[in-house]
mmCIF file of C-alpha atoms in Angstrom:
data_model
loop_
_atom_site.group_PDB
_atom_site.id
_atom_site.type_symbol
_atom_site.label_atom_id
_atom_site.label_comp_id
_atom_site.label_asym_id
_atom_site.label_seq_id
_atom_site.Cartn_x
_atom_site.Cartn_y
_atom_site.Cartn_z
ATOM 1 C CA MET R 231 -12.772 -44.418 0.352
ATOM 2 C CA SER R 232 -14.248 -43.073 -2.726
ATOM 3 C CA VAL R 233 -12.313 -41.242 -5.312
ATOM 4 C CA ASP R 234 -13.760 -38.349 -7.370
ATOM 5 C CA THR R 235 -12.915 -39.068 -11.036
ATOM 6 C CA ASP R 236 -14.243 -35.688 -12.218
ATOM 7 C CA PRO R 237 -11.310 -33.932 -13.729
ATOM 8 C CA ALA R 238 -12.915 -30.437 -12.797
ATOM 9 C CA SER R 239 -11.327 -29.592 -9.406
ATOM 10 C CA PRO R 240 -12.090 -26.555 -7.418
ATOM 11 C CA LEU R 241 -8.398 -26.254 -6.634
ATOM 12 C CA VAL R 242 -6.098 -24.176 -9.009
ATOM 13 C CA THR R 243 -2.483 -25.149 -9.432
ATOM 14 C CA SER R 244 -0.224 -22.359 -8.208
ATOM 15 C CA ALA R 245 3.056 -21.404 -9.930
ATOM 16 C CA PRO R 246 5.470 -20.741 -8.567
ATOM 17 C CA PRO R 247 4.956 -23.016 -5.516
ATOM 18 C CA GLY R 248 6.355 -20.364 -3.192
ATOM 19 C CA ARG R 249 3.475 -18.117 -3.853
ATOM 20 C CA PHE R 250 1.205 -19.789 -1.245
ATOM 21 C CA PHE R 251 3.929 -21.967 0.555
ATOM 22 C CA GLY R 252 3.873 -21.389 4.227
ATOM 23 C CA TYR R 253 0.602 -19.321 4.225
ATOM 24 C CA TYR R 254 -1.761 -21.459 6.181
ATOM 25 C CA PRO R 255 -3.494 -21.012 9.608
ATOM 26 C CA GLY R 256 -1.305 -22.241 12.443
ATOM 27 C CA THR R 257 0.344 -21.365 15.563
ATOM 28 C CA VAL R 258 3.789 -19.714 15.664
ATOM 29 C CA ALA R 259 6.281 -20.792 18.203
ATOM 30 C CA VAL R 260 8.623 -18.362 19.904
ATOM 31 C CA VAL R 261 12.144 -19.711 20.343
ATOM 32 C CA THR R 262 14.666 -18.612 22.776
ATOM 33 C CA SER R 263 18.390 -19.353 22.895
ATOM 34 C CA SER R 264 21.296 -18.512 24.993
ATOM 35 C CA PHE R 265 25.084 -19.018 24.729
ATOM 36 C CA SER R 266 28.156 -17.515 26.503
ATOM 37 C CA GLY R 267 26.090 -14.761 28.026
ATOM 38 C CA GLU R 268 24.201 -13.892 24.921
ATOM 39 C CA ARG R 269 20.492 -14.541 24.440
ATOM 40 C CA ASN R 270 18.051 -14.175 21.670
ATOM 41 C CA VAL R 271 14.352 -14.648 20.712
ATOM 42 C CA MET R 272 12.705 -15.307 17.484
ATOM 43 C CA SER R 273 9.404 -16.603 16.014
ATOM 44 C CA ALA R 274 9.420 -19.906 14.146
ATOM 45 C CA GLY R 275 6.428 -20.897 11.883
ATOM 46 C CA TRP R 276 7.814 -24.310 11.239
ATOM 47 C CA HIS R 277 7.818 -26.434 14.328
ATOM 48 C CA THR R 278 6.358 -29.708 15.431
ATOM 49 C CA ALA R 279 6.180 -32.541 18.056
ATOM 50 C CA LEU R 280 8.139 -35.519 16.740
ATOM 51 C CA SER R 281 7.931 -38.193 19.400
ATOM 52 C CA ALA R 282 6.117 -38.948 22.738
ATOM 53 C CA GLU R 283 8.882 -41.434 24.088
ATOM 54 C CA PRO R 284 11.243 -39.958 24.262
ATOM 55 C CA PRO R 285 9.566 -36.553 24.087
ATOM 56 C CA LEU R 286 11.118 -34.771 21.031
ATOM 57 C CA TYR R 287 10.259 -31.502 19.593
ATOM 58 C CA GLY R 288 11.629 -29.959 16.343
ATOM 59 C CA VAL R 289 12.142 -26.476 14.974
ATOM 60 C CA ALA R 290 13.278 -25.396 11.652
ATOM 61 C CA LEU R 291 15.747 -22.592 11.718
ATOM 62 C CA GLY R 292 17.147 -20.724 8.809
ATOM 63 C CA ARG R 293 20.933 -20.889 8.731
ATOM 64 C CA THR R 294 21.326 -17.102 8.415
ATOM 65 C CA ARG R 295 19.388 -16.555 11.666
ATOM 66 C CA HIS R 296 21.341 -15.548 14.833
ATOM 67 C CA THR R 297 19.258 -18.030 16.828
ATOM 68 C CA HIS R 298 20.681 -20.789 14.528
ATOM 69 C CA GLU R 299 24.114 -19.861 15.676
ATOM 70 C CA LEU R 300 23.257 -19.790 19.445
ATOM 71 C CA VAL R 301 21.314 -23.009 19.283
ATOM 72 C CA ARG R 302 24.136 -24.772 17.409
ATOM 73 C CA ALA R 303 26.707 -23.484 19.792
ATOM 74 C CA SER R 304 24.774 -24.178 23.043
ATOM 75 C CA GLY R 305 22.960 -27.421 22.089
ATOM 76 C CA ALA R 306 19.687 -26.165 23.482
ATOM 77 C CA PHE R 307 16.558 -24.057 22.698
ATOM 78 C CA ALA R 308 13.284 -23.326 24.282
ATOM 79 C CA VAL R 309 9.981 -23.346 22.514
ATOM 80 C CA HIS R 310 7.132 -21.041 23.805
ATOM 81 C CA PHE R 311 3.498 -20.516 22.880
ATOM 82 C CA LEU R 312 2.308 -16.955 23.544
ATOM 83 C CA PRO R 313 -1.411 -15.909 23.624
ATOM 84 C CA PHE R 314 -3.015 -13.721 21.040
ATOM 85 C CA GLU R 315 -2.616 -10.603 23.222
ATOM 86 C CA ARG R 316 1.113 -10.923 22.569
ATOM 87 C CA ALA R 317 0.802 -11.188 18.728
ATOM 88 C CA ASP R 318 2.818 -7.918 18.538
ATOM 89 C CA ALA R 319 5.724 -9.606 20.129
ATOM 90 C CA ILE R 320 5.308 -12.919 18.111
ATOM 91 C CA ALA R 321 5.457 -10.783 14.902
ATOM 92 C CA GLY R 322 8.078 -8.440 16.145
ATOM 93 C CA VAL R 323 10.736 -10.980 17.170
ATOM 94 C CA GLY R 324 10.285 -12.574 13.811
ATOM 95 C CA SER R 325 10.715 -9.611 11.752
ATOM 96 C CA THR R 326 13.786 -8.085 13.539
ATOM 97 C CA SER R 327 17.268 -9.232 14.052
ATOM 98 C CA ALA R 328 19.635 -9.098 17.093
ATOM 99 C CA ARG R 329 22.493 -8.791 14.487
ATOM 100 C CA ASP R 330 21.504 -5.208 14.313
ATOM 101 C CA GLY R 331 22.291 -4.740 17.936
ATOM 102 C CA LEU R 332 18.670 -4.955 19.012
ATOM 103 C CA ASP R 333 17.706 -6.356 22.418
ATOM 104 C CA LYS R 334 14.460 -7.924 21.240
ATOM 105 C CA PHE R 335 13.466 -8.892 24.752
ATOM 106 C CA ALA R 336 13.370 -5.148 25.764
ATOM 107 C CA ARG R 337 12.036 -3.890 22.493
ATOM 108 C CA PHE R 338 8.949 -6.167 22.630
ATOM 109 C CA GLY R 339 8.464 -6.143 26.399
ATOM 110 C CA LEU R 340 9.352 -9.859 26.918
ATOM 111 C CA THR R 341 10.589 -10.749 30.427
ATOM 112 C CA ALA R 342 12.097 -14.108 31.152
ATOM 113 C CA THR R 343 13.184 -16.413 33.943
ATOM 114 C CA THR R 344 15.950 -18.966 33.654
ATOM 115 C CA GLY R 345 14.985 -22.525 32.741
ATOM 116 C CA THR R 346 14.897 -25.210 35.402
ATOM 117 C CA ALA R 347 16.945 -27.678 33.432
ATOM 118 C CA LEU R 348 18.870 -25.637 31.007
ATOM 119 C CA ASP R 349 20.514 -22.220 30.839
ATOM 120 C CA LEU R 350 17.656 -20.813 28.717
ATOM 121 C CA PRO R 351 15.321 -17.736 28.856
ATOM 122 C CA ILE R 352 11.718 -18.968 29.627
ATOM 123 C CA LEU R 353 9.182 -16.266 28.653
ATOM 124 C CA ARG R 354 6.732 -15.244 31.479
ATOM 125 C CA ASP R 355 3.957 -14.479 28.855
ATOM 126 C CA ALA R 356 3.946 -18.092 27.566
ATOM 127 C CA TYR R 357 1.064 -20.343 28.419
ATOM 128 C CA LEU R 358 3.310 -23.354 27.517
ATOM 129 C CA ALA R 359 7.045 -23.698 27.086
ATOM 130 C CA TYR R 360 9.500 -26.487 26.433
ATOM 131 C CA GLU R 361 13.138 -26.589 27.362
ATOM 132 C CA CYS R 362 14.851 -28.832 24.747
ATOM 133 C CA ARG R 363 18.380 -30.272 24.491
ATOM 134 C CA VAL R 364 19.412 -30.751 20.912
ATOM 135 C CA THR R 365 19.746 -34.538 19.925
ATOM 136 C CA ALA R 366 20.099 -34.181 16.141
ATOM 137 C CA VAL R 367 20.253 -31.579 13.373
ATOM 138 C CA HIS R 368 19.022 -32.390 9.881
ATOM 139 C CA GLU R 369 19.684 -30.245 6.877
ATOM 140 C CA THR R 370 16.469 -29.534 5.153
ATOM 141 C CA GLY R 371 17.051 -27.198 2.203
ATOM 142 C CA ASP R 372 17.666 -23.583 3.378
ATOM 143 C CA HIS R 373 16.749 -24.534 6.938
ATOM 144 C CA ASP R 374 18.106 -26.998 9.564
ATOM 145 C CA LEU R 375 15.694 -28.985 11.661
ATOM 146 C CA PHE R 376 16.812 -29.035 15.201
ATOM 147 C CA VAL R 377 15.510 -31.962 17.156
ATOM 148 C CA GLY R 378 15.430 -31.423 20.808
ATOM 149 C CA GLU R 379 14.652 -33.756 23.668
ATOM 150 C CA VAL R 380 12.058 -31.951 25.961
ATOM 151 C CA VAL R 381 13.778 -31.993 29.424
ATOM 152 C CA ALA R 382 11.334 -29.595 31.142
ATOM 153 C CA VAL R 383 7.853 -28.342 30.545
ATOM 154 C CA HIS R 384 6.435 -25.102 31.899
ATOM 155 C CA HIS R 385 2.761 -24.205 31.783
ATOM 156 C CA ARG R 386 0.084 -22.011 33.293
ATOM 157 C CA PRO R 387 -2.089 -24.187 35.415
ATOM 158 C CA GLU R 388 -5.206 -22.016 35.019
ATOM 159 C CA ALA R 389 -4.820 -22.290 31.241
ATOM 160 C CA TYR R 390 -5.493 -25.984 31.131
ATOM 161 C CA ASP R 391 -8.557 -27.998 32.217
ATOM 162 C CA GLU R 392 -8.620 -31.372 34.116
ATOM 163 C CA ARG R 393 -8.148 -33.212 30.818
ATOM 164 C CA TRP R 394 -5.086 -31.095 30.006
ATOM 165 C CA LEU R 395 -6.888 -29.293 27.172
ATOM 166 C CA LEU R 396 -6.221 -25.541 26.738
ATOM 167 C CA ASP R 397 -8.915 -23.341 28.084
ATOM 168 C CA ALA R 398 -9.093 -20.619 25.487
ATOM 169 C CA SER R 399 -10.998 -18.353 28.092
ATOM 170 C CA GLU R 400 -7.680 -18.332 29.936
ATOM 171 C CA ALA R 401 -5.161 -18.357 27.139
ATOM 172 C CA ARG R 402 -6.290 -17.571 23.530
ATOM 173 C CA PRO R 403 -3.774 -19.093 21.035
ATOM 174 C CA ALA R 404 -2.554 -16.816 18.337
ATOM 175 C CA VAL R 405 -3.237 -18.347 14.936
ATOM 176 C CA TYR R 406 -1.093 -16.953 12.036
ATOM 177 C CA TYR R 407 -2.417 -16.535 8.474
ATOM 178 C CA GLY R 408 0.592 -15.105 6.958
ATOM 179 C CA ARG R 409 1.850 -11.571 6.113
ATOM 180 C CA SER R 410 1.508 -10.595 9.833
ATOM 181 C CA LEU R 411 -2.106 -11.516 10.156
ATOM 182 C CA PHE R 412 -3.213 -13.176 13.407
ATOM 183 C CA GLU R 413 -6.468 -14.290 14.864
ATOM 184 C CA ALA R 414 -7.375 -15.350 18.398
ATOM 185 C CA LEU R 415 -8.462 -18.831 18.563
ATOM 186 C CA GLY R 416 -11.048 -20.125 20.929
ATOM 187 C CA ALA R 417 -14.300 -18.339 20.221
ATOM 188 C CA GLY R 418 -15.432 -20.697 17.461
ATOM 189 C CA GLU R 419 -17.568 -23.563 17.297
ATOM 190 C CA ARG R 420 -16.288 -26.906 18.846
ATOM 191 C CA ALA R 421 -17.213 -30.481 18.390
ATOM 192 C CA VAL R 422 -15.909 -33.760 19.604
ATOM 193 C CA TRP R 423 -15.995 -36.261 16.816
ATOM 194 C CA GLN R 424 -16.785 -39.855 17.668
ATOM 195 C CA LYS R 425 -15.568 -42.770 15.807
ATOM 196 C CA SER R 426 -18.170 -44.633 13.617
ATOM 197 C CA PRO R 427 -19.099 -48.020 15.063
#
């Protein structure tokens, strides 16, 4: 690997770091939770797969969020990926709070069935959803990272090809840029990169 020793960089150092922190293109997960007859839904920009064996998925939840309370109490959460056509719901459930007495499912037209493994709402609009049982919670600054073992996966068969790759003509992922700006992924140029011999 070559290193450019030219001190002139096209990048500019930003101060404070928070100015651009979190503003990058990426998918936003929609998290559902349920405990003692109460359910909630919120969007989460900070989420990731953590392990294939066992299958683990993590979501970072702010401690002030109502979903944080429900996930901690129930020991479970579900992660959903909604298509671009539901960007209104993705943005809406992330910018409102159930603490204000709002039923976010009704407000944003989200219908759900009950999970097959856990007592969690599974959103009908999702093209992919994971039911997760919490296995660990790690304090990470102002958020807690909830690690969940994926105990059930739900998907729309028509949204995936024979190689299990998402078919964007059936389900266009909603890519988030920040400040409530979304773009439909799938119409752009594609390439399969080959390893050099």
